[in-house]
mmCIF file of C-alpha atoms in Angstrom:
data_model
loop_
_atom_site.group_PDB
_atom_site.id
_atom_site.type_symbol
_atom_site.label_atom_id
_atom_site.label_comp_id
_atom_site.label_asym_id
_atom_site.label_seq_id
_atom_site.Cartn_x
_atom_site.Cartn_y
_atom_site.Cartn_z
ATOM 1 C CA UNK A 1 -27.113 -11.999 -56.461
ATOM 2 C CA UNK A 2 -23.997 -11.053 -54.380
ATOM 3 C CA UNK A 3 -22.137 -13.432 -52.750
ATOM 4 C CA UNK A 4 -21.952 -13.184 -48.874
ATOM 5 C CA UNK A 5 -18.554 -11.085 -47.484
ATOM 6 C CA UNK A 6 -16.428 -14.081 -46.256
ATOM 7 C CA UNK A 7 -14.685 -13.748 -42.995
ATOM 8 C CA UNK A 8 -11.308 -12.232 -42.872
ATOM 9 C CA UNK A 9 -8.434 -14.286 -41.281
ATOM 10 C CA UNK A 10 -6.342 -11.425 -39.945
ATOM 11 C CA UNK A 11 -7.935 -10.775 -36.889
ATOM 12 C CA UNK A 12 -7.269 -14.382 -35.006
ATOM 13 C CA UNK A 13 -3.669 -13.860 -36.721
ATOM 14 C CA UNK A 14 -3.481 -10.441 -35.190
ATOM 15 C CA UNK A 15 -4.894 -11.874 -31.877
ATOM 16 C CA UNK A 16 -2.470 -14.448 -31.593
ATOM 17 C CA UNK A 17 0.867 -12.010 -32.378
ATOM 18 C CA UNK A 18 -0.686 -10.084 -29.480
ATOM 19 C CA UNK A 19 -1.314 -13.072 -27.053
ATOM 20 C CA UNK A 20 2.875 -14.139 -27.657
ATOM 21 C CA UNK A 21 3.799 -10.758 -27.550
ATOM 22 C CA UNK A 22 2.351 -10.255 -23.906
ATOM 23 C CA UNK A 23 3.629 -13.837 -23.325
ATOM 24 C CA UNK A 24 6.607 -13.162 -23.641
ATOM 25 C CA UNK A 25 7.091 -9.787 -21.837
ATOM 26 C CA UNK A 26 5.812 -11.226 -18.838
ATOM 27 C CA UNK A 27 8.229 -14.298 -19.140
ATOM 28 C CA UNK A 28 10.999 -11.126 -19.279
ATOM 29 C CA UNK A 29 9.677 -9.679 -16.603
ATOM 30 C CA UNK A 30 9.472 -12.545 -14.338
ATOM 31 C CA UNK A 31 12.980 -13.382 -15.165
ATOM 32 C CA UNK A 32 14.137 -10.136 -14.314
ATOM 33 C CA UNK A 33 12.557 -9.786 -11.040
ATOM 34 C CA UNK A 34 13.806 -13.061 -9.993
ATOM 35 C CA UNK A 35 17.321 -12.007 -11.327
ATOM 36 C CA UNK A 36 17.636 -9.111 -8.835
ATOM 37 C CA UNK A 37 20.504 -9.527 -6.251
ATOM 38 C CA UNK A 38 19.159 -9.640 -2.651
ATOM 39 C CA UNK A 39 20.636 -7.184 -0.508
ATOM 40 C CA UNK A 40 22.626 -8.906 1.953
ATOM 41 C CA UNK A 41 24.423 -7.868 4.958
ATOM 42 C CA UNK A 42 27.840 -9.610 6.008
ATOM 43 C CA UNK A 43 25.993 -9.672 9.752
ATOM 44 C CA UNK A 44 22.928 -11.720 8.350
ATOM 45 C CA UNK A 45 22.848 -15.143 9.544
ATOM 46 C CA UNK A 46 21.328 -17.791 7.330
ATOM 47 C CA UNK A 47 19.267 -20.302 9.654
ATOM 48 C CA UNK A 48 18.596 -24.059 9.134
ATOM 49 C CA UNK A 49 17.325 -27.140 11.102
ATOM 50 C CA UNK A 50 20.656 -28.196 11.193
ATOM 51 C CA UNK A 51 21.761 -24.379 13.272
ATOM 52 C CA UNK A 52 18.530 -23.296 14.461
ATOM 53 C CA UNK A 53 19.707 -24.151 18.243
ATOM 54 C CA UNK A 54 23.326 -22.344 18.069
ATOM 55 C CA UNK A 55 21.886 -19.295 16.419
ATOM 56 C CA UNK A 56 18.660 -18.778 18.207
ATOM 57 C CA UNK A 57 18.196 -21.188 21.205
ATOM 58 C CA UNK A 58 21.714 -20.603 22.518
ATOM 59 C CA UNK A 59 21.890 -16.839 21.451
ATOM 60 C CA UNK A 60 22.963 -14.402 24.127
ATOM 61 C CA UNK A 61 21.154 -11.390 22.384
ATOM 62 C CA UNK A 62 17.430 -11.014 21.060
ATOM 63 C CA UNK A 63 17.396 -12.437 17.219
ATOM 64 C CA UNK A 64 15.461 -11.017 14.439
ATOM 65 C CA UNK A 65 14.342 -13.558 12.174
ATOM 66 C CA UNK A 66 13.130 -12.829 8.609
ATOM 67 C CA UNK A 67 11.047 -15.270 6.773
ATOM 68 C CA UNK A 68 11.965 -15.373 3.463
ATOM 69 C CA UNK A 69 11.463 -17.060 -0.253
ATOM 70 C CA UNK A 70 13.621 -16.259 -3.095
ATOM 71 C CA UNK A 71 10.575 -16.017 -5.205
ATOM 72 C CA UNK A 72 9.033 -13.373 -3.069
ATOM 73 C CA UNK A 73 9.083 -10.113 -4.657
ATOM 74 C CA UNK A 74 7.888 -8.319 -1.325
ATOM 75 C CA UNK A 75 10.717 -10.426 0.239
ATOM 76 C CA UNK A 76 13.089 -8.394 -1.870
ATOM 77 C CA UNK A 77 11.850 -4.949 -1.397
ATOM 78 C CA UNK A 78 11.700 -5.679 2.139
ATOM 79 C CA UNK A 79 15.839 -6.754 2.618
ATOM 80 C CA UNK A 80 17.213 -3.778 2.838
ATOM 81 C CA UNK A 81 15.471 -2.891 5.592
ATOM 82 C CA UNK A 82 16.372 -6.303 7.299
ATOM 83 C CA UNK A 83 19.959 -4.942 6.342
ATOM 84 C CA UNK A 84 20.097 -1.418 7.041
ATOM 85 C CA UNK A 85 18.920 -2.576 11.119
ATOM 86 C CA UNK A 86 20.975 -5.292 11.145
ATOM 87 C CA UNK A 87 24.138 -2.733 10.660
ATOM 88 C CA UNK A 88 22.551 -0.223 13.047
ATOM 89 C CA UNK A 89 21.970 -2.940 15.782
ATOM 90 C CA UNK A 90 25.115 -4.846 15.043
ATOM 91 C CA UNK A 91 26.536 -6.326 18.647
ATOM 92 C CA UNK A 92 22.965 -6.191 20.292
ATOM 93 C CA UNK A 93 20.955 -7.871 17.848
ATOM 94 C CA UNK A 94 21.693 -10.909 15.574
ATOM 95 C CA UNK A 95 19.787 -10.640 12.445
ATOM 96 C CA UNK A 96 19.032 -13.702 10.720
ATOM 97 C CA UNK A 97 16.802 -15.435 7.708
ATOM 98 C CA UNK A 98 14.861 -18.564 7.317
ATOM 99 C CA UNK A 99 14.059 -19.623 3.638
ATOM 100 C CA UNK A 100 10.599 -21.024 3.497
ATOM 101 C CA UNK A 101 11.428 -23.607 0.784
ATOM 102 C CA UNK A 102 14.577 -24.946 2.575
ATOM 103 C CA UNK A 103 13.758 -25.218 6.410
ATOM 104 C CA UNK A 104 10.110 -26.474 6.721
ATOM 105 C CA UNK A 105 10.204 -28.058 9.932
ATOM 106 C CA UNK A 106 10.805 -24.390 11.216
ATOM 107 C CA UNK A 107 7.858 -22.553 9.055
ATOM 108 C CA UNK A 108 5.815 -25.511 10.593
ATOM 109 C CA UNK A 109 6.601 -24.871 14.126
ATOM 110 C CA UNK A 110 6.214 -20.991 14.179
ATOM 111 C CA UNK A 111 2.896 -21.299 11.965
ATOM 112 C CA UNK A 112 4.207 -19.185 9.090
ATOM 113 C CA UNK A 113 1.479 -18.691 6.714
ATOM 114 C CA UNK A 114 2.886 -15.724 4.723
ATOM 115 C CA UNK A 115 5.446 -13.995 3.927
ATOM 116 C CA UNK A 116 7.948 -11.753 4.472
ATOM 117 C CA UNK A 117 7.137 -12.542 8.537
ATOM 118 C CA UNK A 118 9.295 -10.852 11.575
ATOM 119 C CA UNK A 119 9.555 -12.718 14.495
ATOM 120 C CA UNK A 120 12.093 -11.301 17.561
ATOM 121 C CA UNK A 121 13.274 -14.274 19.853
ATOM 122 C CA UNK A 122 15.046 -13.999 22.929
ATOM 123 C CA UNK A 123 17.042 -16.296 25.064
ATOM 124 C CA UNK A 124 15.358 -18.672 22.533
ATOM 125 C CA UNK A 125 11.588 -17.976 23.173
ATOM 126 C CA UNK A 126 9.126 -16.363 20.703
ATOM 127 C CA UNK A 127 9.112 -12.424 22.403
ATOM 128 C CA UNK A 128 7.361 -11.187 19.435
ATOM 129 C CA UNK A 129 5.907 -11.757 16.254
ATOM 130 C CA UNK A 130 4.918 -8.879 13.975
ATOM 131 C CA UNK A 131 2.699 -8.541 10.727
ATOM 132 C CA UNK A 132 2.942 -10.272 8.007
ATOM 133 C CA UNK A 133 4.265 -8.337 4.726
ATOM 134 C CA UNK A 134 6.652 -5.571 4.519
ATOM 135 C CA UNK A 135 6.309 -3.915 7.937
ATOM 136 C CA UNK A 136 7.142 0.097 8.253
ATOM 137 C CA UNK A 137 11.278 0.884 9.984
ATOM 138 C CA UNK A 138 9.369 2.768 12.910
ATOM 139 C CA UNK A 139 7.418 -0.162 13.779
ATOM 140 C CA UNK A 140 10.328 -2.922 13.567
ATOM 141 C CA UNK A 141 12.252 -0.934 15.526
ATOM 142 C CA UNK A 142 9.946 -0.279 18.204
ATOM 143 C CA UNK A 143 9.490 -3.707 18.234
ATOM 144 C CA UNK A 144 13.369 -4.438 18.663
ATOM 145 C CA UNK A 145 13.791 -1.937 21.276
ATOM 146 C CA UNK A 146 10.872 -2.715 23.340
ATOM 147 C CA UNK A 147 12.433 -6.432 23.118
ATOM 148 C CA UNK A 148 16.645 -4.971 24.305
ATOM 149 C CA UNK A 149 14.526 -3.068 27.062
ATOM 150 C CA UNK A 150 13.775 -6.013 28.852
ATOM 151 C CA UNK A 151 16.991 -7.223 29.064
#
């Protein structure tokens, strides 16, 4: 009589090398993404609890606020647009950012429930808030210059 075929033990082996391959390209990848510089304009205002009423409140001009999160990858794609307007509205507009992991209180108050989120203030009142994700250059700026126009 023959004896059964046993089992072979390469395929779970094979499995596994596959499962920490994978592993470990998404762990690269991850890191990379989250490695990639911002883009950042010199005319981008970083805003806190602690400046929230200088910048916005007290601000002479309309302010575009960007809601933000470093681990955002949409976030990322989306700054250069936040810093390509805030270069071609420099003097008119004050471009600024809120980080959703370091000022709470203000996520809370504006009822941001994703991100990236636009919201134009002026003379310190909400004058518009505009979808959430990455939102087109034609329809942010139509947004900001419907906002100057009623100044």
């Amino acid at each position: 009589m023959n004896a059964p075929a046993q089992p072979t033990q390469n395929a779970p082996k094979s499995n596994a090398w596959i499962g920490l391959l994978i592993g470990f390209g998404l762990l690269v990848l991850v890191v990379w993404a989250n490695s990639r510089p911002m883009a950042r304009s010199d005319k981008l205002v970083e805003l806190t609890s602690a400046n929230w009423e200088k910048e916005v409140v007290d601000s002479e001009i309309p302010v575009v606020v960007d809601f933000w999160a470093t681990w955002c990858g949409p976030c990322r794609d989306f700054a250069p647009t936040i810093d390509k307007l805030a270069d071609t509205y420099s003097g008119r507009v004050k471009f600024a950012k809120v980080n959703l992991d370091e000022a709470q209180d203000i996520v809370d108050k504006f009822a941001v429930t994703g991100i990236p989120q636009v919201m134009i203030f002026k003379r310190g009142k909400l004058a518009a808030r505009l979808r959430t994700g990455i939102v087109p250059v034609k329809e942010l700026t139509r947004s900001i210059d419907s906002v100057l126009s009623l100044q």
